[in-house]
Structure formats: C-alpha cells, structure tokens
mmCIF file of C-alpha atoms in Angstrom:
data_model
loop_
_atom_site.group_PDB
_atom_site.id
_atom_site.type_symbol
_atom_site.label_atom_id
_atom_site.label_comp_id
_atom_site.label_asym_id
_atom_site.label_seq_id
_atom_site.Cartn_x
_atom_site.Cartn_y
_atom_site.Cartn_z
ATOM 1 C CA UNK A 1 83.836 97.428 27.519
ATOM 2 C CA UNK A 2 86.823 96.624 29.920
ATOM 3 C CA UNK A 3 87.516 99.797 30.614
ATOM 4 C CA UNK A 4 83.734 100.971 31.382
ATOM 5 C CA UNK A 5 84.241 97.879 33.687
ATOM 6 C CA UNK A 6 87.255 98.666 35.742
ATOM 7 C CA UNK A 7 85.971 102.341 36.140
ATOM 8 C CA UNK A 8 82.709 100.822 37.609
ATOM 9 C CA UNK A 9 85.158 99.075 40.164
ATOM 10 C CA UNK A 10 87.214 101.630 40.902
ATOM 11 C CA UNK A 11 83.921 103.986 41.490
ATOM 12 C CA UNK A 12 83.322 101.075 43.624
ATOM 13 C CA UNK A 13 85.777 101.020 45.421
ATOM 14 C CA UNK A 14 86.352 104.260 46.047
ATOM 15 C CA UNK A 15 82.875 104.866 47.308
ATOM 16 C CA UNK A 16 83.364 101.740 50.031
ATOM 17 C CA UNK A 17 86.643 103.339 50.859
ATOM 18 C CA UNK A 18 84.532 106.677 51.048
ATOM 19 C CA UNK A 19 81.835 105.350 53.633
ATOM 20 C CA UNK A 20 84.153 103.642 56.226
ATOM 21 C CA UNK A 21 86.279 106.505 56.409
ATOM 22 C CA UNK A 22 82.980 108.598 57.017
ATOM 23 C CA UNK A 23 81.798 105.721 59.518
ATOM 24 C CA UNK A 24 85.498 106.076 61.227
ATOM 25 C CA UNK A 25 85.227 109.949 61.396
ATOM 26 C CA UNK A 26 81.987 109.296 62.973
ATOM 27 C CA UNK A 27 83.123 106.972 65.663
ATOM 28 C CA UNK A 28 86.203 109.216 66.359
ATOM 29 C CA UNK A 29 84.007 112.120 67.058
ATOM 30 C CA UNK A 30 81.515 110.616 69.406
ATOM 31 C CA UNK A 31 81.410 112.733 72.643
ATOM 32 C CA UNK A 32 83.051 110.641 76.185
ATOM 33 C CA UNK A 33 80.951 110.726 78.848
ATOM 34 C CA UNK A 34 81.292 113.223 81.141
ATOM 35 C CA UNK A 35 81.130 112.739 84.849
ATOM 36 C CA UNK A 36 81.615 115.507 87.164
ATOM 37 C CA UNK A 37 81.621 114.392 91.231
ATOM 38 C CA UNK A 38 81.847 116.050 94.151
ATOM 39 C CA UNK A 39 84.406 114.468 96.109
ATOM 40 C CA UNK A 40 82.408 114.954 99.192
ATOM 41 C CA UNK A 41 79.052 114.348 98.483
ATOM 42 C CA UNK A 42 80.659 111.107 96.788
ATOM 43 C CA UNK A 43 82.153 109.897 99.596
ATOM 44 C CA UNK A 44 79.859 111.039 101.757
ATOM 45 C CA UNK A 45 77.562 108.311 99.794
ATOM 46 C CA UNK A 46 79.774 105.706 99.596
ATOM 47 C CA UNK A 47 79.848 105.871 103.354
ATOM 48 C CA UNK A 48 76.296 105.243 103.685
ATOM 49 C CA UNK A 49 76.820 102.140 101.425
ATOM 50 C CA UNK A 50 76.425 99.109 103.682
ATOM 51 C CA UNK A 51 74.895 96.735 102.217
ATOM 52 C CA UNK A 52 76.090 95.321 98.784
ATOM 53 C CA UNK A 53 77.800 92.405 96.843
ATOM 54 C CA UNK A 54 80.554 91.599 94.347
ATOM 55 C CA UNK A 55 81.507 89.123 92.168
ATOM 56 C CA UNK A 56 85.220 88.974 90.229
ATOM 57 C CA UNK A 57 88.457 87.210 90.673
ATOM 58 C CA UNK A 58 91.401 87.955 93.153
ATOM 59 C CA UNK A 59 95.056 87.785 92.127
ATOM 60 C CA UNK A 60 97.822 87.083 94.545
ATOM 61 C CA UNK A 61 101.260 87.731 93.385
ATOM 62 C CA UNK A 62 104.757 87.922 96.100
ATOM 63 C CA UNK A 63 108.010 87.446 95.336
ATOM 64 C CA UNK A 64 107.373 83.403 96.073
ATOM 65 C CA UNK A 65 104.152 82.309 94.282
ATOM 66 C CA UNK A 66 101.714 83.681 91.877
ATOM 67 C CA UNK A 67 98.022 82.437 92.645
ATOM 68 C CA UNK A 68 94.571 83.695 91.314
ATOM 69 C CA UNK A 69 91.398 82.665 92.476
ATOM 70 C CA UNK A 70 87.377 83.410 91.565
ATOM 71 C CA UNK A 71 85.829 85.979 94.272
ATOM 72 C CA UNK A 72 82.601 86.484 96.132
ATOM 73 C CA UNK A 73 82.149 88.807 99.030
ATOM 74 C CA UNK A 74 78.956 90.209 100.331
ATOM 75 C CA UNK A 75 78.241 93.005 102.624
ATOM 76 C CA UNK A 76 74.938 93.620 105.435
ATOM 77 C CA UNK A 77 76.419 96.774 107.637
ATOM 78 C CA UNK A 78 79.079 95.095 109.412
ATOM 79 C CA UNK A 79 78.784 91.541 108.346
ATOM 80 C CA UNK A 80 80.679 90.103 105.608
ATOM 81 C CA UNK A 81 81.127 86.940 103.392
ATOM 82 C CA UNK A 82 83.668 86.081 101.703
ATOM 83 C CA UNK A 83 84.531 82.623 99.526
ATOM 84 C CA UNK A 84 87.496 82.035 97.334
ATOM 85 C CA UNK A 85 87.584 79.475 94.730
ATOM 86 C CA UNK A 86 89.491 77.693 92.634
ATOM 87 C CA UNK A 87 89.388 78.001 88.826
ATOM 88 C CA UNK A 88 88.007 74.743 88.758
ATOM 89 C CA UNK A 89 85.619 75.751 91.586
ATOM 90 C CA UNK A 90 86.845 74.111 94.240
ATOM 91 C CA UNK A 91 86.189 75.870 97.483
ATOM 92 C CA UNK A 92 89.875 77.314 98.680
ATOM 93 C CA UNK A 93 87.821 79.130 101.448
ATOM 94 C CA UNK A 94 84.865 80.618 102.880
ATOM 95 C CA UNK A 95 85.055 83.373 105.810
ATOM 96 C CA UNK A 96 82.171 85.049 108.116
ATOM 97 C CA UNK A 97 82.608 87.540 110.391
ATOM 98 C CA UNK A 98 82.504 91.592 111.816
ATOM 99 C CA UNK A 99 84.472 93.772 114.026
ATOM 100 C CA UNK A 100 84.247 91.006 116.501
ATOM 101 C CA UNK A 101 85.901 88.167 114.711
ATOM 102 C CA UNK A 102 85.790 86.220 111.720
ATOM 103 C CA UNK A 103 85.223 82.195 111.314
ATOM 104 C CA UNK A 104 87.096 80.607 108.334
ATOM 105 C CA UNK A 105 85.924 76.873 106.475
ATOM 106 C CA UNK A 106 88.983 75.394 104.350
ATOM 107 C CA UNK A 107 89.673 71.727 104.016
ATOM 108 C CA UNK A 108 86.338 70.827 105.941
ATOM 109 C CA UNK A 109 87.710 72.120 108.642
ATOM 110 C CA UNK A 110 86.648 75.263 111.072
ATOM 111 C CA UNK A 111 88.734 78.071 112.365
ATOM 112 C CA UNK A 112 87.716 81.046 114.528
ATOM 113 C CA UNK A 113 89.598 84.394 116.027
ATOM 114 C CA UNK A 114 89.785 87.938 116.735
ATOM 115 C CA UNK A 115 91.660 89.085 113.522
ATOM 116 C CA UNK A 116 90.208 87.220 110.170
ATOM 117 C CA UNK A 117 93.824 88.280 108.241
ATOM 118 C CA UNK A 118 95.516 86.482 110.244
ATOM 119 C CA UNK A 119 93.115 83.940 109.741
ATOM 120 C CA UNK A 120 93.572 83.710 106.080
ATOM 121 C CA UNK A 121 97.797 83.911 106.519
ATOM 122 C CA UNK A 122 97.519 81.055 108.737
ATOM 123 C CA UNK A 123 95.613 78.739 106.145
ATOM 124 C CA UNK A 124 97.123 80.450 102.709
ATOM 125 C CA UNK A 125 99.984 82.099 103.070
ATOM 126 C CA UNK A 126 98.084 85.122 101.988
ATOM 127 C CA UNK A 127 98.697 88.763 103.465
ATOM 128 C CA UNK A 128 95.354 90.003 102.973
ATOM 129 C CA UNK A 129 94.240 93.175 104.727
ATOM 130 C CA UNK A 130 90.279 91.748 105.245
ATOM 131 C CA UNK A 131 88.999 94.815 107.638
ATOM 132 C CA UNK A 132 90.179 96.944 105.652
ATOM 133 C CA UNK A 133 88.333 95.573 102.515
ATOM 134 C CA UNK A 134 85.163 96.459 103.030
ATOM 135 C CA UNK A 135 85.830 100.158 102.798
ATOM 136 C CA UNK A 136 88.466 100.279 100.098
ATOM 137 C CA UNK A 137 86.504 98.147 97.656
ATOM 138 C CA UNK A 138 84.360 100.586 97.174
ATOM 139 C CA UNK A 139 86.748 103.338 96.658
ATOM 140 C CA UNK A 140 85.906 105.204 100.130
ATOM 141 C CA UNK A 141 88.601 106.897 101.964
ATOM 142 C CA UNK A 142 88.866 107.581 105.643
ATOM 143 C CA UNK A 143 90.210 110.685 107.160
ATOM 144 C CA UNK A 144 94.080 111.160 107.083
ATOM 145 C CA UNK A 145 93.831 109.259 104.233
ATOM 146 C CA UNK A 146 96.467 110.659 101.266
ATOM 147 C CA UNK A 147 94.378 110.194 98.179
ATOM 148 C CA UNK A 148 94.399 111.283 94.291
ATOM 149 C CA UNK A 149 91.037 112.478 92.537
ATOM 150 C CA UNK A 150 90.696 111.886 88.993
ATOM 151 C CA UNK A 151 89.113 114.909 87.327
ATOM 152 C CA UNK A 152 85.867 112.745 87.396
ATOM 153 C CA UNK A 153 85.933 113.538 91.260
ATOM 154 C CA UNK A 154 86.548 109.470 92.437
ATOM 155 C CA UNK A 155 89.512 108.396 93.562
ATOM 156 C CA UNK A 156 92.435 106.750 91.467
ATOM 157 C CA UNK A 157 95.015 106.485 94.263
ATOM 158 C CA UNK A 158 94.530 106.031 98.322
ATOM 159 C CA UNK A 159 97.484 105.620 100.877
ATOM 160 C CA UNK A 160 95.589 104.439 104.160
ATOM 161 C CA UNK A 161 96.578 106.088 107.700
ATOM 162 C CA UNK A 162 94.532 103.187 109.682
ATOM 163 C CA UNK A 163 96.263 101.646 112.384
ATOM 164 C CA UNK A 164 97.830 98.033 110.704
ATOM 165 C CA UNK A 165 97.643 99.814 107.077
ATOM 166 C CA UNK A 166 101.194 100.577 107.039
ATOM 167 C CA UNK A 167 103.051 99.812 103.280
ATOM 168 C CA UNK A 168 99.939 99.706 101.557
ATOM 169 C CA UNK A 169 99.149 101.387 98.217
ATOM 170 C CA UNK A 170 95.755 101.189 96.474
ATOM 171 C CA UNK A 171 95.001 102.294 92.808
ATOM 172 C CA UNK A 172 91.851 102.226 91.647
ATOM 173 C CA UNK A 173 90.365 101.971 87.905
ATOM 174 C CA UNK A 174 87.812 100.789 85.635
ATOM 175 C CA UNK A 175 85.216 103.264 87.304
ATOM 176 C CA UNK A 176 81.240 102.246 86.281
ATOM 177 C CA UNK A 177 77.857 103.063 87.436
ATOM 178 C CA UNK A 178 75.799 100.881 89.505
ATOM 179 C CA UNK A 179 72.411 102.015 90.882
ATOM 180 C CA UNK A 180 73.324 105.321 90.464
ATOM 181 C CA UNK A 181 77.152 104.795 92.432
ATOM 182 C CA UNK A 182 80.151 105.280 90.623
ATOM 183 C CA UNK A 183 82.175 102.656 91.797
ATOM 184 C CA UNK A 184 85.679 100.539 91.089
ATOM 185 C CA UNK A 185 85.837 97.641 88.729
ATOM 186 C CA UNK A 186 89.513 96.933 88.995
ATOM 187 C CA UNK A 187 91.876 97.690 92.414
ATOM 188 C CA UNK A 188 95.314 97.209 93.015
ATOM 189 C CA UNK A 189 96.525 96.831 96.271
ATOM 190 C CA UNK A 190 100.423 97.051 96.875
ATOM 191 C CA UNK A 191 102.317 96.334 100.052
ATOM 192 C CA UNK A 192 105.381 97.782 99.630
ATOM 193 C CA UNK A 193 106.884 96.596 102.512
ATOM 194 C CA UNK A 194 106.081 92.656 101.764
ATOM 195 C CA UNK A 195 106.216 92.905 97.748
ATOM 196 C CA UNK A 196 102.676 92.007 97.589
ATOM 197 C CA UNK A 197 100.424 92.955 94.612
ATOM 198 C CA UNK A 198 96.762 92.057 95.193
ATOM 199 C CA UNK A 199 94.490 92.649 92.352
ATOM 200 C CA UNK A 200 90.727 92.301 92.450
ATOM 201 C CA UNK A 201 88.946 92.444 89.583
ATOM 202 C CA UNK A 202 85.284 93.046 90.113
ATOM 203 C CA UNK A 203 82.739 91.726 87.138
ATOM 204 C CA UNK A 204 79.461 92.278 89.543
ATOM 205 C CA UNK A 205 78.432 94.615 92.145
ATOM 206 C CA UNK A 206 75.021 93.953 93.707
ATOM 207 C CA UNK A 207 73.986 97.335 95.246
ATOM 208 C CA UNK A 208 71.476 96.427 97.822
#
C-alpha cells in the first residue's frame, strides 16, 4: 500500500518535472525577432520625422550632483516643448522655442535668448545640448557623423561633428517599433570633456 503510494508520487513528480523542462525547452527555442534595416533608407526616414512626442525620465549625473527628473518633449517641424519635473511633479521647468530662440518658465519666472542650453545652465546647472536633441533622440545621424550600426541596421553609437558638439558620446539602446519606426528607448549621452552622463529614458513616443 505505501509503496504503490510513493511510486504514484514519484510518477508524479517526475512527470511535473517532465513538463516544465519541456515548457523551458520550448521557451529557449522560440525564434528572436529579426530586423534587417537599411541604414539609409532608415535614416533617410527618420529625417522626414518632424513631428512627434516622448514621454520618460532624464538623468543628470557630473562629478558634483546626481539629479533625475520626469520628461516630456514634443516636436511640430522645428518647434519644440520641453518640461522637466520633479518626482513629486513639481514643475523644475518648461522651455519653447526653434532655431530662433528658446523661452524658459522656472520659479514663475520668464527667461528668453538666442541659445536655449545656455538657458537651461543658467537656471540648473545643467549642460544640456537642447538643439542637438531633437535629432539624436531619435537615433538620426548627420553627415560627418562617426557612427556604429548594430547588425539590425540602427545605430548603437554616434560621435557628432556639429559645430558646439565637441566631447560628446551617444549610445543608443532599447530599440522598439512605433508606427512602423524603429526607434531608441534608452540614450546615453556622455561629455567627455565635462564628465557628464545624461541618460534619457523614453517610456512613450507619440509618432504624429
């Protein structure tokens, strides 16, 4: 009687032991997705992408302070919005502005110029390359740009040639598909000359 009983538990046993091994074998196997780009035609798109929006978080790290912050920016051609907030969602900032010039809100109060990163230095403390942003959030290089293709065809590394992009790095990960755009979810932008690490991390795009 006992031993008919442990045999039925061992049988038991065995068989559950049997079926997640089979259901692990199963996972293991599952086929990636494959994604082959052209490099051109991919770029070639994300040039033509003007009009979009993301939601994340920024993080700010230099040698001095460590500072993170909750991230909207939207895009219409050359017009751009940008507000940083606090994690308790507190407005830190909110920016407008194009090639022209940029108009920054912090502290209820208004300032305007020419160049909205110096804008943002002035109020935060933050180096933050905002013309630049628009193009390397979406993973787009410009030419003379030095960049690294995954084998997917998008680009996991960029070293900018612009004029004021001097000592900064960009890596690029956490690639997705949004209305039929392959596009970053995570970038890392280094200043080597400053020690800066700037990390956006992008939980929405809005593809317009």
């Amino acid at each position: 009687m006992t031993c008919h009983y442990s045999c039925f538990i061992n049988k038991v046993r065995w068989l559950g032991i049997f079926i997640l091994g089979a259901a692990f074998v199963g996972c293991s196997t599952l086929p990636p997705v494959s994604v082959d780009l052209n490099s051109q035609q991919h770029q070639s798109a994300l040039a033509k992408l003007n009009n979009w929006q993301i939601r994340g978080k920024l993080g700010f790290k230099s040698p001095e302070k460590k500072q993170s912050a909750s991230l909207s920016w939207e895009q219409k051609q050359d017009d751009y919005q940008l507000s940083l907030n606090s994690i308790l969602g507190t407005s830190i900032l909110s920016m407008q502005g194009n090639h022209s010039g940029a108009t920054l809100i912090a502290d209820d109060e208004t300032h305007s110029g020419n160049n909205a990163s110096e804008l943002i230095w002035q109020i935060t403390g933050w180096t933050l390359p905002v013309e630049q942003l628009p193009v390397w959030i979406k993973g787009q290089s410009l030419p003379n740009d030095k960049v690294v293709l995954a084998e997917q065809g998008w680009i996991t590394q960029l070293q900018p040639t612009c004029e004021n992009c001097e000592g900064w790095l960009i890596n690029y990960a956490e690639y997705a598909l949004n209305n039929q755009q392959w596009l970053p979810h995570k970038i890392v932008l280094l200043n080597q000359h400053n020690q800066l690490q700037v990390t956006i991390k992008i939980n929405t795009w809005i593809v317009k």
